[in-house]
Structures are given as structure tokens and as C-alpha cells.
Coordinates of N, CA and C in Angstrom, one line a residue:
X108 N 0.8 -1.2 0.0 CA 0.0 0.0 0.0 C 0.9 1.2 0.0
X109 N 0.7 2.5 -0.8 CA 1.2 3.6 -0.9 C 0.7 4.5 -0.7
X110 N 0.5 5.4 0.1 CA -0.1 6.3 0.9 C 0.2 7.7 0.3
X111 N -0.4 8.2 -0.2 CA -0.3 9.4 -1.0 C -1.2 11.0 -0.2
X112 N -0.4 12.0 0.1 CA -0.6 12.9 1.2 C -1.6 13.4 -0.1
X113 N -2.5 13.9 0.9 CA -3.7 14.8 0.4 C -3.6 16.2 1.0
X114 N -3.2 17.2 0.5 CA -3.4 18.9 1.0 C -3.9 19.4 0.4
X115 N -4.7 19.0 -1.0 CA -5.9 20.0 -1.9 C -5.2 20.6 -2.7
X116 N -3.2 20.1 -2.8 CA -2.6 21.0 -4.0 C -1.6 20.3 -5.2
X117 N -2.2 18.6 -4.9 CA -1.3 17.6 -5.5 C -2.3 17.0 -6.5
X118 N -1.2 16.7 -7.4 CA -2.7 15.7 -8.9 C -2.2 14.6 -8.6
X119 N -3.4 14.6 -6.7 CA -3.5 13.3 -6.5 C -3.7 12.0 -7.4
X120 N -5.2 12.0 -8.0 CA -5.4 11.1 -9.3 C -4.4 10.7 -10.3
X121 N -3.9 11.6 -10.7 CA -2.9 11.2 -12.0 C -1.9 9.9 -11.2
X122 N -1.3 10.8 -10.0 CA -0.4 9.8 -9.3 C -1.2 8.4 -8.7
X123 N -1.7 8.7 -8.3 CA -2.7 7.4 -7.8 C -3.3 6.5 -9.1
X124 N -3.2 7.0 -9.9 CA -3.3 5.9 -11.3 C -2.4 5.4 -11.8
X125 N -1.1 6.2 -11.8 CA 0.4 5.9 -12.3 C 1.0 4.1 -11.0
X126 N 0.2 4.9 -10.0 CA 1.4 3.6 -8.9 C 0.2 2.5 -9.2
X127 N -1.4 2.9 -9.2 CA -1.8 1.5 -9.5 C -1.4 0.8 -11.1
X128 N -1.1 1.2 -11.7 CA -0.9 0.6 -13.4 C 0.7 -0.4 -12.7
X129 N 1.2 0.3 -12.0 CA 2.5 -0.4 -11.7 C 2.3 -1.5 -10.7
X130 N 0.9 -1.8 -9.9 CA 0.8 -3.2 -9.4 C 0.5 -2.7 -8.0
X131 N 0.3 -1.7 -7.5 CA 0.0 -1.3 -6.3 C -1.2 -1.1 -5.5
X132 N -1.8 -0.6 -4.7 CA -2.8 -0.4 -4.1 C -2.6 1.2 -3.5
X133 N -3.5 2.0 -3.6 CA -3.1 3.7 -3.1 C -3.8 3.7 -1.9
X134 N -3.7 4.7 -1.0 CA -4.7 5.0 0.0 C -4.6 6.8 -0.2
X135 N -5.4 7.5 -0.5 CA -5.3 8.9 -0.7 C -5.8 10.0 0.8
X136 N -4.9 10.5 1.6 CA -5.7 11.1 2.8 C -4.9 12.3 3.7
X137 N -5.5 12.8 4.2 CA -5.3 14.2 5.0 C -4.9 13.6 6.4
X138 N -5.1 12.4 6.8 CA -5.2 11.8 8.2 C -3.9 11.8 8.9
X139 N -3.8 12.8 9.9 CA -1.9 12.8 10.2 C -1.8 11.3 10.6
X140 N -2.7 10.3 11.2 CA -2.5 9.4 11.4 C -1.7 8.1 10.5
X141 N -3.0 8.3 9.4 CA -3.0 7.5 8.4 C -1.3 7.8 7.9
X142 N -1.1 9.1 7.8 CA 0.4 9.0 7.3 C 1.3 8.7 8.0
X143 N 1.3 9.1 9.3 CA 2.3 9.0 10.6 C 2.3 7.0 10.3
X144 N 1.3 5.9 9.9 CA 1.2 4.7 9.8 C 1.9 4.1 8.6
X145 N 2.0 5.2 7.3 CA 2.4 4.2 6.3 C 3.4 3.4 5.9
X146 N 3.4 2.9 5.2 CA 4.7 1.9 4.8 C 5.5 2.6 3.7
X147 N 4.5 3.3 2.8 CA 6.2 4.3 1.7 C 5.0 5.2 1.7
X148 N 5.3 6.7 1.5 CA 4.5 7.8 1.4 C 5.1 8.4 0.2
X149 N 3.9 9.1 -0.8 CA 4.3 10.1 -1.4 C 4.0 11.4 -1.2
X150 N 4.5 12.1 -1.4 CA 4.2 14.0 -1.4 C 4.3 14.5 -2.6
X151 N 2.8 14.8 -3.4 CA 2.7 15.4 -4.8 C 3.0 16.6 -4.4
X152 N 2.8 17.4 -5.6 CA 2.2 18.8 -5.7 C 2.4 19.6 -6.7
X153 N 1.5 20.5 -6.9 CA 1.1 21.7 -8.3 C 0.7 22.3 -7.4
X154 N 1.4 23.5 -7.8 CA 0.8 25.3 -7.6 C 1.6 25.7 -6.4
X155 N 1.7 26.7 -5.7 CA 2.6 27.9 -5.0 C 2.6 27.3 -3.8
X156 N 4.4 27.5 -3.2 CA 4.9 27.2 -2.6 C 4.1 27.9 -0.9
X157 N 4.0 28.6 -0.8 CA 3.6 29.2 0.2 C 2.0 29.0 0.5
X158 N 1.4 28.9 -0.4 CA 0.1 28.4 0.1 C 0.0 26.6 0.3
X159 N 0.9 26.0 -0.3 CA 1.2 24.7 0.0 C 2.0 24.4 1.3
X160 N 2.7 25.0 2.0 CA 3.5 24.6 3.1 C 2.5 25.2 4.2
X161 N 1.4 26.1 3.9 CA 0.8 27.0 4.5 C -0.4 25.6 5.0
X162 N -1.1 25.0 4.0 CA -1.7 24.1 4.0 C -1.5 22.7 4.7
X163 N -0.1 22.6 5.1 CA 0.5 21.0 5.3 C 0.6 21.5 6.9
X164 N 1.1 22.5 6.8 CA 0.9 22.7 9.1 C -0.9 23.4 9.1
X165 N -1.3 24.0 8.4 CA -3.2 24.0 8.7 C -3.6 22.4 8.5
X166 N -3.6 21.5 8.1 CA -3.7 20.4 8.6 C -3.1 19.3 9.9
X167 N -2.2 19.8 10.2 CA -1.5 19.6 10.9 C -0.1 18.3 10.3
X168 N 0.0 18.0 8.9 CA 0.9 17.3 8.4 C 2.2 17.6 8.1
X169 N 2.8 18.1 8.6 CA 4.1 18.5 8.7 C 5.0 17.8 9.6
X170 N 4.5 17.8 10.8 CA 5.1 17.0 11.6 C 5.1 14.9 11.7
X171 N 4.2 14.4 10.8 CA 4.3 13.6 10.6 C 5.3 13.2 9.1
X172 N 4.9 14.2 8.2 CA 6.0 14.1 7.4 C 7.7 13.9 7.8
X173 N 8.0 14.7 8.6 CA 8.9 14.9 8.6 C 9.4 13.5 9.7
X174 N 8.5 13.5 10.8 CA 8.9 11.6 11.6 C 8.8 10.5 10.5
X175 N 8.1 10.6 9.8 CA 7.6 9.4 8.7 C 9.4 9.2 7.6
X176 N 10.2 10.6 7.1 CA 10.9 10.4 6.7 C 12.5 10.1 7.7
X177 N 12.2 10.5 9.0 CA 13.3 9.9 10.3 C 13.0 8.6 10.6
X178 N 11.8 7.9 9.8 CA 11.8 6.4 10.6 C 12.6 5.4 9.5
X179 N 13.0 6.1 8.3 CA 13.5 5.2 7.5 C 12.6 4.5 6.3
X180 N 11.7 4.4 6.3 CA 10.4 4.3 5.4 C 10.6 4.8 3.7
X181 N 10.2 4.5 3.0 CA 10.6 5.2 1.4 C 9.8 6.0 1.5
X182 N 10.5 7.4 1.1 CA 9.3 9.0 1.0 C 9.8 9.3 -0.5
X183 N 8.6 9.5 -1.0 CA 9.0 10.0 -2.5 C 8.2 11.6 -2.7
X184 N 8.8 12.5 -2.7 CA 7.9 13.8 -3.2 C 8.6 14.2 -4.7
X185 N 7.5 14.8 -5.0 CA 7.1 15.1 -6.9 C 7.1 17.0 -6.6
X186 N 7.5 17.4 -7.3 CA 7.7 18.6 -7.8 C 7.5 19.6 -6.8
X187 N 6.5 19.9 -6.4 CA 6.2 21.1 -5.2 C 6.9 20.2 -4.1
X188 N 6.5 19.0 -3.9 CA 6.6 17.8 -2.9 C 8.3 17.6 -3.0
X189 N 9.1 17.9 -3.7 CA 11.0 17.9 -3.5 C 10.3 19.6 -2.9
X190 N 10.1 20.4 -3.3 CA 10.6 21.5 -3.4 C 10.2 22.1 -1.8
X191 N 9.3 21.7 -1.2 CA 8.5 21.9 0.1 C 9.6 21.4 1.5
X192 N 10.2 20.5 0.6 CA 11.2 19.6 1.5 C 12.4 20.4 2.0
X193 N 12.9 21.3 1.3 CA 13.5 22.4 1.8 C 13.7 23.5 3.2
X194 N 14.7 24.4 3.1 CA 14.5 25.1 4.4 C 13.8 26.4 3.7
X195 N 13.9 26.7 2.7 CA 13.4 28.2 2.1 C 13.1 28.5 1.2
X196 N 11.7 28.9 0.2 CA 11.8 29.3 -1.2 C 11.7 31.1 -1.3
X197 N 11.7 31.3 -1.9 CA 11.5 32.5 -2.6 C 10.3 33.2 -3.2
X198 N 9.8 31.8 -3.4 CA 8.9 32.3 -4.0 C 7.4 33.0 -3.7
X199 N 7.2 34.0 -4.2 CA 5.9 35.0 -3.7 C 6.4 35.5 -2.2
X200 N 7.8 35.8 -2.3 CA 8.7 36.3 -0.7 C 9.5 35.1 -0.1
X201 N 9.8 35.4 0.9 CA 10.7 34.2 1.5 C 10.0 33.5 2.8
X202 N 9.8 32.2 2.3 CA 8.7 31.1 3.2 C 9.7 30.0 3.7
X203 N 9.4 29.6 4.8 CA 10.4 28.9 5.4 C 9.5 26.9 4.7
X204 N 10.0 26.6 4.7 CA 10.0 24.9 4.3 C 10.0 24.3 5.5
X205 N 10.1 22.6 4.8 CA 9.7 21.6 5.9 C 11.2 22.0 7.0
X206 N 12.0 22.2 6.0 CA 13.7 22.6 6.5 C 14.1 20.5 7.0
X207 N 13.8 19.7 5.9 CA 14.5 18.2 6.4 C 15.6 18.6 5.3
X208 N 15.7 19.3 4.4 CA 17.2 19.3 3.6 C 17.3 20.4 3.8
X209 N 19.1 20.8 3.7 CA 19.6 22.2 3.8 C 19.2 23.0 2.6
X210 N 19.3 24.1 2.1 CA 19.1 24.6 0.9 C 18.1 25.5 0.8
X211 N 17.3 25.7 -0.2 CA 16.6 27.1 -0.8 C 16.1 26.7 -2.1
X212 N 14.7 27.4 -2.5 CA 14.5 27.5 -3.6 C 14.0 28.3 -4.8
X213 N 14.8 28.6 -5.6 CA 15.0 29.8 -6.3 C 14.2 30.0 -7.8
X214 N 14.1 30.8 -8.5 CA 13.2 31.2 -9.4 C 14.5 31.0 -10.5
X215 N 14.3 30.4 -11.9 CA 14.7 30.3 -12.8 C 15.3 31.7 -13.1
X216 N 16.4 32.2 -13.8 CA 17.3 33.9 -14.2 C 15.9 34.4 -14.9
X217 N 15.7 35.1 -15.4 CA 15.1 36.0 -16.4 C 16.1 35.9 -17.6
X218 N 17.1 36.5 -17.7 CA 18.1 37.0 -18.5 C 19.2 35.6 -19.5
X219 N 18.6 34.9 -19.5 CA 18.9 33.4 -20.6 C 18.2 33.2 -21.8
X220 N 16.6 34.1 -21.8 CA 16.2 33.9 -23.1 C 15.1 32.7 -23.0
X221 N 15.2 31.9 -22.4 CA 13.8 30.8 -22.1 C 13.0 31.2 -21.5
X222 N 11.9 30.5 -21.7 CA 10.8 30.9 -21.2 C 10.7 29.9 -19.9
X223 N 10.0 30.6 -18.9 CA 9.3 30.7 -17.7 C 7.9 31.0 -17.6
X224 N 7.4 29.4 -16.9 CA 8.2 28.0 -16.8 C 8.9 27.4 -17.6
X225 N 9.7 26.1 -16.9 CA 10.0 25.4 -17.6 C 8.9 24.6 -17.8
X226 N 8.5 24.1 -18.9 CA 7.5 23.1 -19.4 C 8.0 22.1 -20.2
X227 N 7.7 20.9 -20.2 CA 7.9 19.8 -21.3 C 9.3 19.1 -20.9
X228 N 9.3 18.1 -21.6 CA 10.2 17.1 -22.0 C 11.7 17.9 -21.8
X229 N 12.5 17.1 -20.9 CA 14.2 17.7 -20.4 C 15.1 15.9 -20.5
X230 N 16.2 16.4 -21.1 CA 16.5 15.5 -21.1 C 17.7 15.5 -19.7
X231 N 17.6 14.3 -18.5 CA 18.7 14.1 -17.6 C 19.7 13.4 -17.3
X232 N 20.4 14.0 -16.6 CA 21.8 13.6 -16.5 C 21.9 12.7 -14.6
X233 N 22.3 11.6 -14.5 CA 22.3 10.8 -13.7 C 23.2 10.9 -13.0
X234 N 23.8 12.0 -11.7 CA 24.4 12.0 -11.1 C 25.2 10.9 -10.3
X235 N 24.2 10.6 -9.7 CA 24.7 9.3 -8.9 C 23.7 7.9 -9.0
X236 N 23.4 6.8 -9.1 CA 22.5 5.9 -9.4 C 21.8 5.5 -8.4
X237 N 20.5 6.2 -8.4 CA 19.6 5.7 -6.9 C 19.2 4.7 -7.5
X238 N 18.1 3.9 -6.4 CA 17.7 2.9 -6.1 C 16.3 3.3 -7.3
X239 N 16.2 4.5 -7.4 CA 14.4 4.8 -8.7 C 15.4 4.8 -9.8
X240 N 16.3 4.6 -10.2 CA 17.0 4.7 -11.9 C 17.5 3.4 -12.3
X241 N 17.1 2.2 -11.1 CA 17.2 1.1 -12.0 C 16.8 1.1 -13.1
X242 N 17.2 0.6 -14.2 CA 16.7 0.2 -15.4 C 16.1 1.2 -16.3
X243 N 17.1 2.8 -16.1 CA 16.3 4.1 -16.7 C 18.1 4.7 -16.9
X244 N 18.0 5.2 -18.5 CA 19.7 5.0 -19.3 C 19.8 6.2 -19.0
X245 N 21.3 6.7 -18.9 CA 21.4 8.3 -18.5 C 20.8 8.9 -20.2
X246 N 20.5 10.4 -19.8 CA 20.0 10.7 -21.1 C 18.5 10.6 -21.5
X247 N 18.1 9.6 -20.5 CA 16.2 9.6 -20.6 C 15.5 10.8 -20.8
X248 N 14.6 11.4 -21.0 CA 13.8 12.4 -21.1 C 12.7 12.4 -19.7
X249 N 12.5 13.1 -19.4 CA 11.0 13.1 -18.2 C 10.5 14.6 -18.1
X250 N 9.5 14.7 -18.2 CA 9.0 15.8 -18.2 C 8.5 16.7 -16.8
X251 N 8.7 17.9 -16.9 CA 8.7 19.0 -16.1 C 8.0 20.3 -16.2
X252 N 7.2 20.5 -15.2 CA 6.6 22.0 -15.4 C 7.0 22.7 -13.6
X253 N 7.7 23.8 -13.9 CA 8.0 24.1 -13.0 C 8.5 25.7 -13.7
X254 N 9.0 27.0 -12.4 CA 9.3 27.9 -12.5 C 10.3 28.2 -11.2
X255 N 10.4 27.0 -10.4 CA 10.8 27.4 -9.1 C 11.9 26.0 -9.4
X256 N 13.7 25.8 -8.9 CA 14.5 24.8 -8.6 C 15.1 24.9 -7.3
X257 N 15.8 23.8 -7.1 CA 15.6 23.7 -5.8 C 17.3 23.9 -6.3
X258 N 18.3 23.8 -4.8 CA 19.6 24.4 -4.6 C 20.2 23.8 -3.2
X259 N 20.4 22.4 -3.0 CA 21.0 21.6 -2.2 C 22.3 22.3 -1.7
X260 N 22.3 22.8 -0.1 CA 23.4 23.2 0.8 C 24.7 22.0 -0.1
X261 N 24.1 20.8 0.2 CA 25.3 19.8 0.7 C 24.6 19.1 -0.9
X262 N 25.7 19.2 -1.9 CA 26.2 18.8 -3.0 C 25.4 17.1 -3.5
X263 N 26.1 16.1 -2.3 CA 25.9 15.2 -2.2 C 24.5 14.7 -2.2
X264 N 23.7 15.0 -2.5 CA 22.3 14.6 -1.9 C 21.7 14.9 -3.6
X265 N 22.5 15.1 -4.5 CA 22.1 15.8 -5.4 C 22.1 14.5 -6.6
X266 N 21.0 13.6 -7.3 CA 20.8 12.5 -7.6 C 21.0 12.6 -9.1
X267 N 20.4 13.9 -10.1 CA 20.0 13.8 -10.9 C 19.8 15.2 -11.5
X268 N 20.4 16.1 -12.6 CA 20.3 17.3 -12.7 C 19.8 17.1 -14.5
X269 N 19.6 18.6 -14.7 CA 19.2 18.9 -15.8 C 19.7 20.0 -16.5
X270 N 19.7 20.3 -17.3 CA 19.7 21.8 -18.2 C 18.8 22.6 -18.4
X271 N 18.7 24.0 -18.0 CA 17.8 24.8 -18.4 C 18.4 26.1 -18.7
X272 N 19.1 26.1 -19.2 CA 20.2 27.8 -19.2 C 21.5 27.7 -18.4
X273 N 21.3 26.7 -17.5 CA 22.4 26.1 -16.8 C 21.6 24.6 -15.9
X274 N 22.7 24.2 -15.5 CA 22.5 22.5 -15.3 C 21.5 22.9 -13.8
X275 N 20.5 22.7 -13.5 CA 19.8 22.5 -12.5 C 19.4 21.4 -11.4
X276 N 19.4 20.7 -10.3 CA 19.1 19.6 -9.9 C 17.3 19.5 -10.0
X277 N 17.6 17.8 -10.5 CA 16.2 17.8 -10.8 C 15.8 16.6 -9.9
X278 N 16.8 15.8 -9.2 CA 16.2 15.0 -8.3 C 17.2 14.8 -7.3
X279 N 16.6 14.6 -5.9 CA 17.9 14.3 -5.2 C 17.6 12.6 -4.0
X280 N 18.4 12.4 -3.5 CA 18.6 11.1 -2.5 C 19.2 11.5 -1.8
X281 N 18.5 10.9 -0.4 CA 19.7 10.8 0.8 C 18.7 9.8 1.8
X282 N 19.5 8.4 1.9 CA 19.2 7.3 2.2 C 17.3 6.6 1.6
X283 N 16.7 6.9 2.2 CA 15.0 6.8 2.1 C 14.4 7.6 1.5
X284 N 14.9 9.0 1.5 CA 14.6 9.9 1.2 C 14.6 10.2 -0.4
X285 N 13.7 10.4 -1.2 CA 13.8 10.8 -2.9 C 13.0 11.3 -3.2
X286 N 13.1 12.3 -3.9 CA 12.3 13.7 -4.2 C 12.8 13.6 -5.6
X287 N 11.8 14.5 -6.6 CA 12.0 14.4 -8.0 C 11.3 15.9 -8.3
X288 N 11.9 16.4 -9.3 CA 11.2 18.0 -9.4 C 10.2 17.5 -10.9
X289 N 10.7 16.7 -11.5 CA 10.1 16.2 -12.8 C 9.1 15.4 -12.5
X290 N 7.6 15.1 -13.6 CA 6.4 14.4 -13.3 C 6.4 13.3 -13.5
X291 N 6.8 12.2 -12.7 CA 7.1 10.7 -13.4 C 5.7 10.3 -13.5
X292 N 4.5 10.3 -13.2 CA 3.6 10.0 -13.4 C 2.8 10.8 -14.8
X293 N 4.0 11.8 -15.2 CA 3.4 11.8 -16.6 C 4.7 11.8 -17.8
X294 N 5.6 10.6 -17.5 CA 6.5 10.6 -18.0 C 6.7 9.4 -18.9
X295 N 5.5 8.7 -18.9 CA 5.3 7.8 -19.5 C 6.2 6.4 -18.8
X296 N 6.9 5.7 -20.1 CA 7.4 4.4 -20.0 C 8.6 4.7 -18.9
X297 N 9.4 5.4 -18.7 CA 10.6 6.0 -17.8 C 10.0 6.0 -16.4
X298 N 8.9 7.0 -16.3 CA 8.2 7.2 -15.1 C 7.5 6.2 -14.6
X299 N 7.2 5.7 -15.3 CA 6.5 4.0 -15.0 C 7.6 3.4 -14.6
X300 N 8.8 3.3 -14.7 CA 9.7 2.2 -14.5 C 10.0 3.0 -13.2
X301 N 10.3 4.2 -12.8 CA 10.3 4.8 -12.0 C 9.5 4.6 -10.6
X302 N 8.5 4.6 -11.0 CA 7.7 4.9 -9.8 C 7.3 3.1 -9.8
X303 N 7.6 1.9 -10.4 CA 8.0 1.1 -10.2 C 9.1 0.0 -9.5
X304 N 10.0 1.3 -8.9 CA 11.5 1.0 -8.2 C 11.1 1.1 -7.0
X305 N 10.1 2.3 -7.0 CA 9.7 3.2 -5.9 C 8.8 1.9 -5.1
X306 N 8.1 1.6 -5.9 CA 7.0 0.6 -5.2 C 8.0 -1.0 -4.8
X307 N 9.3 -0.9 -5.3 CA 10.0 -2.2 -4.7 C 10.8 -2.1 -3.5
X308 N 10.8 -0.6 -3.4 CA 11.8 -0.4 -1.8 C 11.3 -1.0 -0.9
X309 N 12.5 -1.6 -0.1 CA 12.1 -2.5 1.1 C 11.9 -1.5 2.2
X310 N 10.9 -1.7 2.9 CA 10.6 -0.8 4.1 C 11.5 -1.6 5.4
X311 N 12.2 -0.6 6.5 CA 12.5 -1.2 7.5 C 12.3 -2.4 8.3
X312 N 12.8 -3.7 8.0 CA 12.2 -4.6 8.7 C 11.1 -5.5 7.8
X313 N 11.4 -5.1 6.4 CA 10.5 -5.5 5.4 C 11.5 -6.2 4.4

């Protein structure tokens, strides 16, 4: 079972179709309980950072997030869901994060000539080989809609970057922990294999 957080700002559905096509079972919920219980959680998200972090402590889900990723458990966050994971974004002012990784998250330059957002298909570069890149060639494509990147303190946690006017990280790892800025659930055959690795992580004691 994969327990997918509900805050009213993630495309719960999309994801929750993606992990069952890969053999899984979802549970979709707001319940700090239900999450503080699960066996691998994910953290989606679409739309602004500040009304999303704003949303996860008015539910009171923050603090289970953050024990749920101390217990060792597989945590996977998607796009808002890496980026929330942070100590700070920028964006619409400066909002503090979950703060479980060091770092910040910054607004694409103006002054490169691309457009903002980034939208569509990016091709990545495979930093280091997590446990979600089994069986996925460096060079893959996955697609991304974003305007905001994230900016890892500590180097090392840094899984998987991209190009957008300069090389940006696009996914990072540190032990249990994997966050993705790109949509694997709309990434097709890649993202499928993806969120297929995701669903083979052994849980603590599992």
C-alpha cells in the first residue's frame, strides 16, 4: 500500500493511477495518522509554494512528514513535494520549508532567453545511481513543469540534474529519502519504471 498525502494542491489522481498501473494499491488522505502509519508515502504537488507549506501545518501534516521520513520508510515527493522539502523558497517572498534538507528555492534567471516556466520534456543527466534509476539509461527524457529549482546546501544529496540555461538539480537522494522535481507520473514508459522501483523499496524490517 502507498499512501499518497492529500493537501488540496497535488494531482492526487494522476499519481494514484500511475502507482496502481505499476501493481500497487493507493490510500489517498489528509489523516496525520493515516500518514504517521504508512509503509512508503508520497508528497505530490502543483501550484505555490507558500500556500502549499501554509496548507501541510493548517492540517497539521508536517510533523508527521517529517517523523515518517526519520523512521526510514521510502518517502517520495514530486515537484512542489521535493521543493516543500527544503528550508526556504523564494517564491511569492521568502517562506520557510519543511527545512529536512539544507538549501533554498530559487526562481529560474530572467536574463537566458527561455521561457518561464520550464514546461515539457528535459533530457537528464544521472548523477549518482539511486535505487528509482534502476533500469532508466542516463540521457532519458522526463518531463517537467516548474518555474521554481531547488539548490542543495550539501552537494551530495544531489541524484540527478538537468539543463535549463544552466544545469539545475532535478532529483535528489539521501538514504530513504527521494524527491523528483520532474512528473514521473506523466512521463510515461521511464516514469513508469520509476515509480515502479519506488514501489519495490524495502521498508524497515520488510
Amino acid at each position: 500500500m502507498i499512501t499518497i498525502v492529500d493537501y488540496q494542491m497535488g494531482n492526487l489522481r494522476s499519481v494514484s493511477k500511475a502507482i496502481e498501473r505499476v501493481g500497487e494499491e493507493t490510500l489517498i488522505t489528509s489523516d496525520p495518522r493515516q500518514i504517521a502509519a504508512a509503509e512508503k508515502l508520497i508528497l505530490p504537488g502543483v501550484g505555490g509554494f507558500k500556500d502549499a507549506i501554509a496548507e501541510l501545518h493548517r492540517r497539521d501534516l508536517a510533523h508527521p512528514i517529517r517523523e515518517f521520513i526519520e523512521s526510514g520508510r521510502p518517502f517520495l515527493g514530486i515537484c512542489l513535494g521535493l521543493q516543500m522539502l527544503f528550508e526556504s523558497s523564494e517564491e511569492g517572498g521568502q517562506h520557510e520549508g519543511l527545512g529536512i534538507i539544507p538549501g533554498e528555492v530559487v526562481r529560474f534567471p530572467a536574463d537566458t532567453g527561455l521561457k518561464v516556466p520550464h514546461m515539457g520534456w528535459n533530457q537528464i543527466q544521472i548523477m549518482q545511481p539511486t535505487p528509482l534509476m534502476n533500469g532508466i539509461e542516463p540521457g532519458t527524457h522526463f518531463y517537467f513543469v516548474h518555474s521554481y529549482y531547488v539548490k542543495p546546501t550539501d552537494r551530495s544529496v544531489v541524484a540527478i540534474e538537468a539543463d535549463y540555461g544552466a544545469p539545475f538539480c532535478a532529483a535528489i537522494w539521501r538514504d530513504n529519502l527521494h524527491a523528483t522535481q520532474f512528473h514521473p507520473e506523466k512521463s510515461q514508459g521511464n516514469g513508469m519504471q520509476l515509480l515502479k522501483n519506488f514501489v519495490s523499496l524495502d521498508s524497515p524490517g520488510g
